[in-house]
PDB file of C-alpha atoms and ligand atoms in Angstrom:
ATOM      1  CA  MET A   1     -66.378  20.325 -10.344  1.00 43.00           C
ATOM      2  CA  THR A   2     -66.973  17.420 -12.690  1.00 46.00           C
ATOM      3  CA  ASP A   3     -65.992  13.859 -11.818  1.00 54.00           C
ATOM      4  CA  GLN A   4     -62.872  14.029 -13.944  1.00 70.00           C
ATOM      5  CA  PRO A   5     -60.118  15.629 -11.840  1.00 77.00           C
ATOM      6  CA  GLY A   6     -58.655  18.746 -13.415  1.00 79.00           C
ATOM      7  CA  THR A   7     -61.672  19.548 -15.589  1.00 87.00           C
ATOM      8  CA  TRP A   8     -63.577  22.266 -13.814  1.00 94.00           C
ATOM      9  CA  GLU A   9     -66.828  23.744 -15.077  1.00 91.00           C
ATOM     10  CA  THR A  10     -65.774  27.364 -14.510  1.00 95.00           C
ATOM     11  CA  PRO A  11     -62.423  29.100 -15.088  1.00 97.00           C
ATOM     12  CA  GLN A  12     -60.117  28.464 -12.147  1.00 98.00           C
ATOM     13  CA  LYS A  13     -57.333  30.634 -10.804  1.00 98.00           C
ATOM     14  CA  ILE A  14     -54.264  28.458 -10.407  1.00 98.00           C
ATOM     15  CA  LEU A  15     -51.213  29.504  -8.393  1.00 98.00           C
ATOM     16  CA  VAL A  16     -48.059  27.450  -8.895  1.00 99.00           C
ATOM     17  CA  ILE A  17     -45.445  27.861  -6.166  1.00 99.00           C
ATOM     18  CA  LEU A  18     -42.168  26.006  -6.668  1.00 98.00           C
ATOM     19  CA  ALA A  19     -38.471  26.475  -5.932  1.00 98.00           C
ATOM     20  CA  HIS A  20     -36.756  27.082  -9.267  1.00 98.00           C
ATOM     21  CA  PRO A  21     -37.278  28.324 -12.795  1.00 97.00           C
ATOM     22  CA  ASP A  22     -37.958  25.181 -14.882  1.00 97.00           C
ATOM     23  CA  ASP A  23     -39.630  23.297 -11.989  1.00 98.00           C
ATOM     24  CA  PRO A  24     -43.172  24.054 -13.232  1.00 98.00           C
ATOM     25  CA  GLU A  25     -42.375  22.758 -16.702  1.00 98.00           C
ATOM     26  CA  PHE A  26     -40.432  19.704 -15.544  1.00 98.00           C
ATOM     27  CA  PHE A  27     -42.895  18.686 -12.824  1.00 98.00           C
ATOM     28  CA  CYS A  28     -46.241  19.404 -14.450  1.00 98.00           C
ATOM     29  CA  GLY A  29     -45.803  21.547 -17.586  1.00 98.00           C
ATOM     30  CA  ALA A  30     -48.153  19.509 -19.758  1.00 98.00           C
ATOM     31  CA  THR A  31     -50.983  19.639 -17.237  1.00 98.00           C
ATOM     32  CA  LEU A  32     -50.476  23.390 -16.830  1.00 98.00           C
ATOM     33  CA  ALA A  33     -50.493  23.849 -20.616  1.00 98.00           C
ATOM     34  CA  ARG A  34     -53.715  21.867 -20.855  1.00 97.00           C
ATOM     35  CA  TRP A  35     -55.323  23.928 -18.091  1.00 98.00           C
ATOM     36  CA  ALA A  36     -54.264  27.183 -19.764  1.00 98.00           C
ATOM     37  CA  ARG A  37     -55.823  26.022 -23.042  1.00 97.00           C
ATOM     38  CA  ALA A  38     -59.040  25.160 -21.189  1.00 96.00           C
ATOM     39  CA  GLY A  39     -59.319  28.806 -20.087  1.00 97.00           C
ATOM     40  CA  HIS A  40     -57.920  28.586 -16.574  1.00 98.00           C
ATOM     41  CA  LYS A  41     -55.669  31.410 -15.369  1.00 98.00           C
ATOM     42  CA  ILE A  42     -52.235  30.327 -14.211  1.00 98.00           C
ATOM     43  CA  HIS A  43     -49.751  32.342 -12.171  1.00 98.00           C
ATOM     44  CA  TYR A  44     -46.243  31.279 -11.163  1.00 98.00           C
ATOM     45  CA  LEU A  45     -44.435  32.205  -7.975  1.00 98.00           C
ATOM     46  CA  LEU A  46     -40.861  30.936  -7.919  1.00 98.00           C
ATOM     47  CA  LEU A  47     -38.948  31.133  -4.674  1.00 98.00           C
ATOM     48  CA  THR A  48     -35.441  31.343  -6.150  1.00 97.00           C
ATOM     49  CA  CYS A  49     -34.074  32.302  -9.543  1.00 95.00           C
ATOM     50  CA  GLY A  50     -31.926  29.173  -9.728  1.00 93.00           C
ATOM     51  CA  ASP A  51     -28.739  31.216  -9.580  1.00 89.00           C
ATOM     52  CA  LYS A  52     -26.516  28.239  -8.697  1.00 91.00           C
ATOM     53  CA  GLY A  53     -27.565  26.140 -11.673  1.00 84.00           C
ATOM     54  CA  GLY A  54     -24.474  26.992 -13.708  1.00 82.00           C
ATOM     55  CA  GLY A  55     -20.719  26.462 -13.934  1.00 81.00           C
ATOM     56  CA  ILE A  56     -17.702  28.699 -13.365  1.00 81.00           C
ATOM     57  CA  ASP A  57     -18.158  30.527 -16.659  1.00 85.00           C
ATOM     58  CA  ILE A  58     -21.185  32.456 -15.394  1.00 88.00           C
ATOM     59  CA  THR A  59     -21.761  34.382 -12.163  1.00 92.00           C
ATOM     60  CA  PRO A  60     -24.857  33.718 -10.047  1.00 91.00           C
ATOM     61  CA  GLU A  61     -26.038  37.274 -10.848  1.00 92.00           C
ATOM     62  CA  GLN A  62     -25.748  36.754 -14.604  1.00 92.00           C
ATOM     63  CA  LEU A  63     -27.452  33.383 -14.354  1.00 93.00           C
ATOM     64  CA  CYS A  64     -30.281  34.848 -12.273  1.00 95.00           C
ATOM     65  CA  THR A  65     -30.934  37.407 -15.008  1.00 95.00           C
ATOM     66  CA  SER A  66     -30.965  34.849 -17.815  1.00 95.00           C
ATOM     67  CA  ARG A  67     -33.107  32.408 -15.879  1.00 97.00           C
ATOM     68  CA  HIS A  68     -35.756  35.109 -15.343  1.00 97.00           C
ATOM     69  CA  ILE A  69     -35.919  35.508 -19.119  1.00 98.00           C
ATOM     70  CA  GLU A  70     -35.875  31.768 -19.829  1.00 98.00           C
ATOM     71  CA  GLN A  71     -38.687  31.185 -17.338  1.00 98.00           C
ATOM     72  CA  GLN A  72     -40.809  33.943 -18.846  1.00 98.00           C
ATOM     73  CA  ASN A  73     -40.299  32.481 -22.336  1.00 98.00           C
ATOM     74  CA  ALA A  74     -41.253  29.003 -21.122  1.00 98.00           C
ATOM     75  CA  ALA A  75     -44.281  30.382 -19.281  1.00 98.00           C
ATOM     76  CA  ASN A  76     -45.419  32.117 -22.477  1.00 98.00           C
ATOM     77  CA  ILE A  77     -45.434  28.776 -24.266  1.00 98.00           C
ATOM     78  CA  ILE A  78     -47.369  27.127 -21.428  1.00 98.00           C
ATOM     79  CA  GLY A  79     -49.874  30.019 -21.507  1.00 98.00           C
ATOM     80  CA  VAL A  80     -49.215  31.469 -18.060  1.00 98.00           C
ATOM     81  CA  GLN A  81     -50.627  34.881 -17.069  1.00 98.00           C
ATOM     82  CA  SER A  82     -47.813  36.050 -14.793  1.00 98.00           C
ATOM     83  CA  VAL A  83     -44.450  34.991 -13.379  1.00 98.00           C
ATOM     84  CA  ARG A  84     -43.088  36.368 -10.122  1.00 98.00           C
ATOM     85  CA  PHE A  85     -39.825  35.577  -8.339  1.00 98.00           C
ATOM     86  CA  LEU A  86     -38.920  35.969  -4.677  1.00 98.00           C
ATOM     87  CA  ASP A  87     -35.248  35.680  -5.707  1.00 96.00           C
ATOM     88  CA  MET A  88     -34.174  33.890  -2.551  1.00 97.00           C
ATOM     89  CA  GLU A  89     -30.758  32.257  -2.691  1.00 95.00           C
ATOM     90  CA  ASP A  90     -30.772  29.049  -4.707  1.00 96.00           C
ATOM     91  CA  GLY A  91     -29.879  25.895  -2.778  1.00 96.00           C
ATOM     92  CA  TYR A  92     -30.363  27.404   0.673  1.00 97.00           C
ATOM     93  CA  LEU A  93     -34.153  27.317   0.871  1.00 98.00           C
ATOM     94  CA  ILE A  94     -35.485  26.509   4.341  1.00 98.00           C
ATOM     95  CA  PRO A  95     -39.172  26.395   5.371  1.00 98.00           C
ATOM     96  CA  THR A  96     -38.857  29.220   7.908  1.00 98.00           C
ATOM     97  CA  LEU A  97     -41.747  31.136   9.480  1.00 98.00           C
ATOM     98  CA  ASP A  98     -40.680  34.228   7.521  1.00 98.00           C
ATOM     99  CA  LEU A  99     -40.994  32.322   4.261  1.00 98.00           C
ATOM    100  CA  ARG A 100     -44.291  30.807   5.436  1.00 98.00           C
ATOM    101  CA  ARG A 101     -45.569  34.368   5.970  1.00 98.00           C
ATOM    102  CA  GLU A 102     -44.451  35.283   2.461  1.00 98.00           C
ATOM    103  CA  ILE A 103     -46.380  32.346   1.000  1.00 98.00           C
ATOM    104  CA  VAL A 104     -49.445  33.135   3.118  1.00 98.00           C
ATOM    105  CA  ARG A 105     -49.242  36.684   1.765  1.00 98.00           C
ATOM    106  CA  ALA A 106     -49.188  35.354  -1.806  1.00 98.00           C
ATOM    107  CA  ILE A 107     -52.103  32.958  -1.186  1.00 98.00           C
ATOM    108  CA  ARG A 108     -54.213  35.650   0.514  1.00 98.00           C
ATOM    109  CA  ARG A 109     -53.387  38.157  -2.221  1.00 98.00           C
ATOM    110  CA  GLU A 110     -53.989  35.848  -5.207  1.00 98.00           C
ATOM    111  CA  LYS A 111     -56.815  33.795  -3.655  1.00 98.00           C
ATOM    112  CA  PRO A 112     -56.226  30.795  -5.924  1.00 98.00           C
ATOM    113  CA  ASP A 113     -58.852  28.109  -6.481  1.00 98.00           C
ATOM    114  CA  ILE A 114     -56.068  25.616  -7.119  1.00 98.00           C
ATOM    115  CA  LEU A 115     -52.628  25.707  -5.523  1.00 98.00           C
ATOM    116  CA  VAL A 116     -49.859  23.665  -7.141  1.00 98.00           C
ATOM    117  CA  THR A 117     -46.639  22.738  -5.383  1.00 98.00           C
ATOM    118  CA  CYS A 118     -44.453  19.630  -4.959  1.00 98.00           C
ATOM    119  CA  ASP A 119     -44.139  16.780  -2.476  1.00 98.00           C
ATOM    120  CA  PRO A 120     -41.788  17.606   0.434  1.00 98.00           C
ATOM    121  CA  THR A 121     -41.529  13.929   1.352  1.00 98.00           C
ATOM    122  CA  LEU A 122     -39.900  12.898  -1.904  1.00 98.00           C
ATOM    123  CA  LEU A 123     -36.286  12.279  -0.938  1.00 98.00           C
ATOM    124  CA  TYR A 124     -35.232  10.015  -3.813  1.00 97.00           C
ATOM    125  CA  THR A 125     -36.304  10.567  -7.402  1.00 92.00           C
ATOM    126  CA  TRP A 126     -37.645   7.724  -9.541  1.00 84.00           C
ATOM    127  CA  PHE A 127     -34.531   7.965 -11.725  1.00 82.00           C
ATOM    128  CA  GLY A 128     -32.201   7.248  -8.817  1.00 90.00           C
ATOM    129  CA  LYS A 129     -31.099  10.692  -7.611  1.00 94.00           C
ATOM    130  CA  VAL A 130     -31.612  12.760  -4.463  1.00 97.00           C
ATOM    131  CA  ASN A 131     -34.500  15.182  -4.853  1.00 97.00           C
ATOM    132  CA  HIS A 132     -33.106  18.725  -4.606  1.00 97.00           C
ATOM    133  CA  PRO A 133     -33.381  20.068  -1.040  1.00 98.00           C
ATOM    134  CA  ASP A 134     -35.010  23.265  -2.359  1.00 98.00           C
ATOM    135  CA  HIS A 135     -37.829  21.178  -3.862  1.00 98.00           C
ATOM    136  CA  ARG A 136     -38.454  19.568  -0.496  1.00 98.00           C
ATOM    137  CA  ALA A 137     -38.249  22.897   1.350  1.00 98.00           C
ATOM    138  CA  ALA A 138     -40.578  24.584  -1.140  1.00 98.00           C
ATOM    139  CA  GLY A 139     -43.187  21.826  -0.877  1.00 98.00           C
ATOM    140  CA  GLN A 140     -42.987  21.937   2.909  1.00 98.00           C
ATOM    141  CA  VAL A 141     -43.332  25.681   3.283  1.00 98.00           C
ATOM    142  CA  VAL A 142     -46.170  25.914   0.743  1.00 99.00           C
ATOM    143  CA  LEU A 143     -48.198  23.157   2.417  1.00 98.00           C
ATOM    144  CA  ASP A 144     -47.525  24.681   5.851  1.00 98.00           C
ATOM    145  CA  ALA A 145     -48.695  28.068   4.575  1.00 98.00           C
ATOM    146  CA  ALA A 146     -51.782  26.670   2.834  1.00 98.00           C
ATOM    147  CA  PHE A 147     -52.967  24.811   5.912  1.00 98.00           C
ATOM    148  CA  PRO A 148     -53.800  25.953   8.433  1.00 97.00           C
ATOM    149  CA  ALA A 149     -52.160  29.395   8.226  1.00 98.00           C
ATOM    150  CA  ALA A 150     -53.549  31.045   5.078  1.00 98.00           C
ATOM    151  CA  GLY A 151     -57.194  30.511   5.980  1.00 98.00           C
ATOM    152  CA  ASN A 152     -57.012  31.279   9.683  1.00 98.00           C
ATOM    153  CA  VAL A 153     -57.342  34.855  11.013  1.00 98.00           C
ATOM    154  CA  HIS A 154     -55.042  34.108  13.922  1.00 98.00           C
ATOM    155  CA  PHE A 155     -52.075  33.276  11.708  1.00 98.00           C
ATOM    156  CA  PHE A 156     -50.093  36.304  10.554  1.00 98.00           C
ATOM    157  CA  PRO A 157     -52.823  38.768  11.603  1.00 98.00           C
ATOM    158  CA  GLU A 158     -50.498  41.622  10.589  1.00 98.00           C
ATOM    159  CA  LEU A 159     -51.185  40.744   6.953  1.00 98.00           C
ATOM    160  CA  ILE A 160     -54.881  41.373   7.594  1.00 98.00           C
ATOM    161  CA  LYS A 161     -54.350  44.489   9.711  1.00 98.00           C
ATOM    162  CA  ASN A 162     -51.622  46.184   7.673  1.00 98.00           C
ATOM    163  CA  GLU A 163     -52.276  44.926   4.155  1.00 98.00           C
ATOM    164  CA  GLY A 164     -55.976  44.063   4.191  1.00 98.00           C
ATOM    165  CA  LEU A 165     -55.251  40.503   3.022  1.00 98.00           C
ATOM    166  CA  GLN A 166     -58.186  38.394   4.154  1.00 98.00           C
ATOM    167  CA  PRO A 167     -57.778  34.689   5.021  1.00 98.00           C
ATOM    168  CA  HIS A 168     -58.107  32.231   2.158  1.00 98.00           C
ATOM    169  CA  THR A 169     -57.706  28.466   2.011  1.00 98.00           C
ATOM    170  CA  PRO A 170     -57.189  27.150  -1.524  1.00 98.00           C
ATOM    171  CA  PRO A 171     -60.060  24.704  -2.182  1.00 97.00           C
ATOM    172  CA  GLU A 172     -57.650  22.278  -3.857  1.00 97.00           C
ATOM    173  CA  ILE A 173     -53.928  21.627  -3.675  1.00 98.00           C
ATOM    174  CA  TRP A 174     -52.247  19.623  -6.402  1.00 98.00           C
ATOM    175  CA  VAL A 175     -48.935  18.192  -5.206  1.00 98.00           C
ATOM    176  CA  SER A 176     -46.595  17.340  -8.067  1.00 98.00           C
ATOM    177  CA  LEU A 177     -43.819  14.707  -7.919  1.00 97.00           C
ATOM    178  CA  PRO A 178     -45.885  12.787  -5.367  1.00 98.00           C
ATOM    179  CA  VAL A 179     -44.511   9.802  -3.501  1.00 97.00           C
ATOM    180  CA  GLU A 180     -48.048   8.411  -3.495  1.00 97.00           C
ATOM    181  CA  PRO A 181     -50.035   9.761  -6.460  1.00 97.00           C
ATOM    182  CA  THR A 182     -53.800   9.908  -6.283  1.00 97.00           C
ATOM    183  CA  ILE A 183     -54.117  11.197  -9.854  1.00 96.00           C
ATOM    184  CA  VAL A 184     -52.313   9.992 -12.969  1.00 97.00           C
ATOM    185  CA  LEU A 185     -53.002  12.064 -16.075  1.00 97.00           C
ATOM    186  CA  ASP A 186     -52.230  10.951 -19.610  1.00 97.00           C
ATOM    187  CA  ILE A 187     -50.675  14.052 -21.124  1.00 97.00           C
ATOM    188  CA  THR A 188     -49.457  12.567 -24.397  1.00 98.00           C
ATOM    189  CA  ASP A 189     -51.593  14.903 -26.529  1.00 97.00           C
ATOM    190  CA  ILE A 190     -50.011  18.049 -25.036  1.00 98.00           C
ATOM    191  CA  TRP A 191     -46.558  16.673 -24.270  1.00 98.00           C
ATOM    192  CA  GLU A 192     -44.886  18.431 -27.220  1.00 98.00           C
ATOM    193  CA  ILE A 193     -45.824  21.790 -25.679  1.00 98.00           C
ATOM    194  CA  LYS A 194     -44.115  20.750 -22.457  1.00 98.00           C
ATOM    195  CA  LEU A 195     -40.982  19.820 -24.405  1.00 98.00           C
ATOM    196  CA  GLN A 196     -41.064  23.103 -26.320  1.00 98.00           C
ATOM    197  CA  ALA A 197     -41.361  25.063 -23.043  1.00 98.00           C
ATOM    198  CA  LEU A 198     -38.582  23.061 -21.402  1.00 98.00           C
ATOM    199  CA  LYS A 199     -36.254  23.858 -24.284  1.00 98.00           C
ATOM    200  CA  GLU A 200     -36.548  27.553 -23.380  1.00 98.00           C
ATOM    201  CA  HIS A 201     -34.491  26.786 -20.266  1.00 97.00           C
ATOM    202  CA  LYS A 202     -31.395  26.970 -22.426  1.00 96.00           C
ATOM    203  CA  SER A 203     -28.939  27.429 -19.550  1.00 94.00           C
ATOM    204  CA  GLN A 204     -30.106  24.149 -17.996  1.00 94.00           C
ATOM    205  CA  ILE A 205     -30.627  21.588 -20.709  1.00 95.00           C
ATOM    206  CA  GLY A 206     -27.186  21.276 -22.321  1.00 94.00           C
ATOM    207  CA  ASP A 207     -27.260  20.010 -25.898  1.00 96.00           C
ATOM    208  CA  PRO A 208     -30.881  20.493 -27.020  1.00 96.00           C
ATOM    209  CA  ASP A 209     -30.955  17.369 -29.218  1.00 97.00           C
ATOM    210  CA  LYS A 210     -29.618  15.109 -26.479  1.00 97.00           C
ATOM    211  CA  PHE A 211     -32.001  16.716 -24.023  1.00 97.00           C
ATOM    212  CA  GLU A 212     -34.930  16.047 -26.336  1.00 97.00           C
ATOM    213  CA  GLU A 213     -33.870  12.436 -26.756  1.00 96.00           C
ATOM    214  CA  ARG A 214     -33.656  12.025 -22.984  1.00 95.00           C
ATOM    215  CA  MET A 215     -37.085  13.555 -22.478  1.00 96.00           C
ATOM    216  CA  ARG A 216     -38.659  11.466 -25.230  1.00 96.00           C
ATOM    217  CA  SER A 217     -37.356   8.314 -23.543  1.00 94.00           C
ATOM    218  CA  ARG A 218     -39.302   9.122 -20.358  1.00 94.00           C
ATOM    219  CA  HIS A 219     -42.475   7.512 -21.644  1.00 96.00           C
ATOM    220  CA  THR A 220     -44.582   5.070 -19.677  1.00 96.00           C
ATOM    221  CA  ASP A 221     -43.347   1.491 -19.285  1.00 94.00           C
ATOM    222  CA  ASP A 222     -46.278   0.184 -21.299  1.00 96.00           C
ATOM    223  CA  SER A 223     -45.398   2.305 -24.371  1.00 96.00           C
ATOM    224  CA  THR A 224     -42.554   2.391 -26.898  1.00 94.00           C
ATOM    225  CA  ASN A 225     -40.229   4.997 -28.413  1.00 91.00           C
ATOM    226  CA  GLU A 226     -42.211   4.717 -31.670  1.00 92.00           C
ATOM    227  CA  ASN A 227     -45.553   5.046 -29.928  1.00 95.00           C
ATOM    228  CA  PRO A 228     -44.859   6.782 -26.623  1.00 97.00           C
ATOM    229  CA  ARG A 229     -47.341   7.641 -23.914  1.00 98.00           C
ATOM    230  CA  TYR A 230     -46.551  10.239 -21.259  1.00 98.00           C
ATOM    231  CA  GLU A 231     -47.992  10.891 -17.816  1.00 97.00           C
ATOM    232  CA  GLU A 232     -47.917  13.480 -15.058  1.00 98.00           C
ATOM    233  CA  LYS A 233     -48.824  12.498 -11.525  1.00 97.00           C
ATOM    234  CA  PHE A 234     -50.245  14.384  -8.570  1.00 98.00           C
ATOM    235  CA  ARG A 235     -51.532  13.932  -5.096  1.00 98.00           C
ATOM    236  CA  ARG A 236     -54.684  16.027  -4.871  1.00 97.00           C
ATOM    237  CA  LEU A 237     -55.774  17.493  -1.531  1.00 97.00           C
ATOM    238  CA  SER A 238     -59.270  18.940  -1.219  1.00 95.00           C
ATOM    239  CA  PHE A 239     -60.424  21.589   1.210  1.00 94.00           C
ATOM    240  CA  ARG A 240     -63.821  21.994  -0.425  1.00 89.00           C
ATOM    241  CA  GLN A 241     -66.706  22.130   2.057  1.00 77.00           C
TER     242      GLN A 241
HETATM  243 ZN1   ZN B 301     -35.612  22.542  -9.347  1.00 89.25          ZN
END
């Protein structure tokens, strides 16, 4: 790896595991788009289909179906290779041992070089809201699966015995929405792609023009509406030897 974080010399396999459709784009869509354009291979695993993210005019089943489509469309814009859903119930995510096994299975099967998830310790968002409990549960279960379970033969040995899935520890984990970032990336040059991808989540964004205005206003404090600068932040964990 070069000194600059996120610029690797060889193509990396990147597995993004988050709670809901739209989380990858909201949390780190510009960075993912940049990585895809640099030749890295990105795969999404989403734990729920976000079936409670609607009002009374749509059933959870209908919403689940449309959110699958919206997420695939957004992923196409980002440049993602594949999107998979576990379709667990939205809003009720808990970091159980069963779910940890499921994540270990995904890590051992995909063998990512880079694992991306979110920070389970973020309780309050920077814009004054409670971070969704599913985001916290997803971050917790993914980190618990990544270390020490995924790389240790004594954790979930049935996955080795029955499915031939050998232990694998992702060399790097990038934790998005970090309480304490260790990496701040200027993503201004690719930010429009993030916005374009986010606008595919039609069931979630309300009026597209107002949404765009809101997103455009989320520039850094040291920039202006006329000359905005945008950032994405991570806490990077390294398991490289
Ligand atoms: Zn979410």
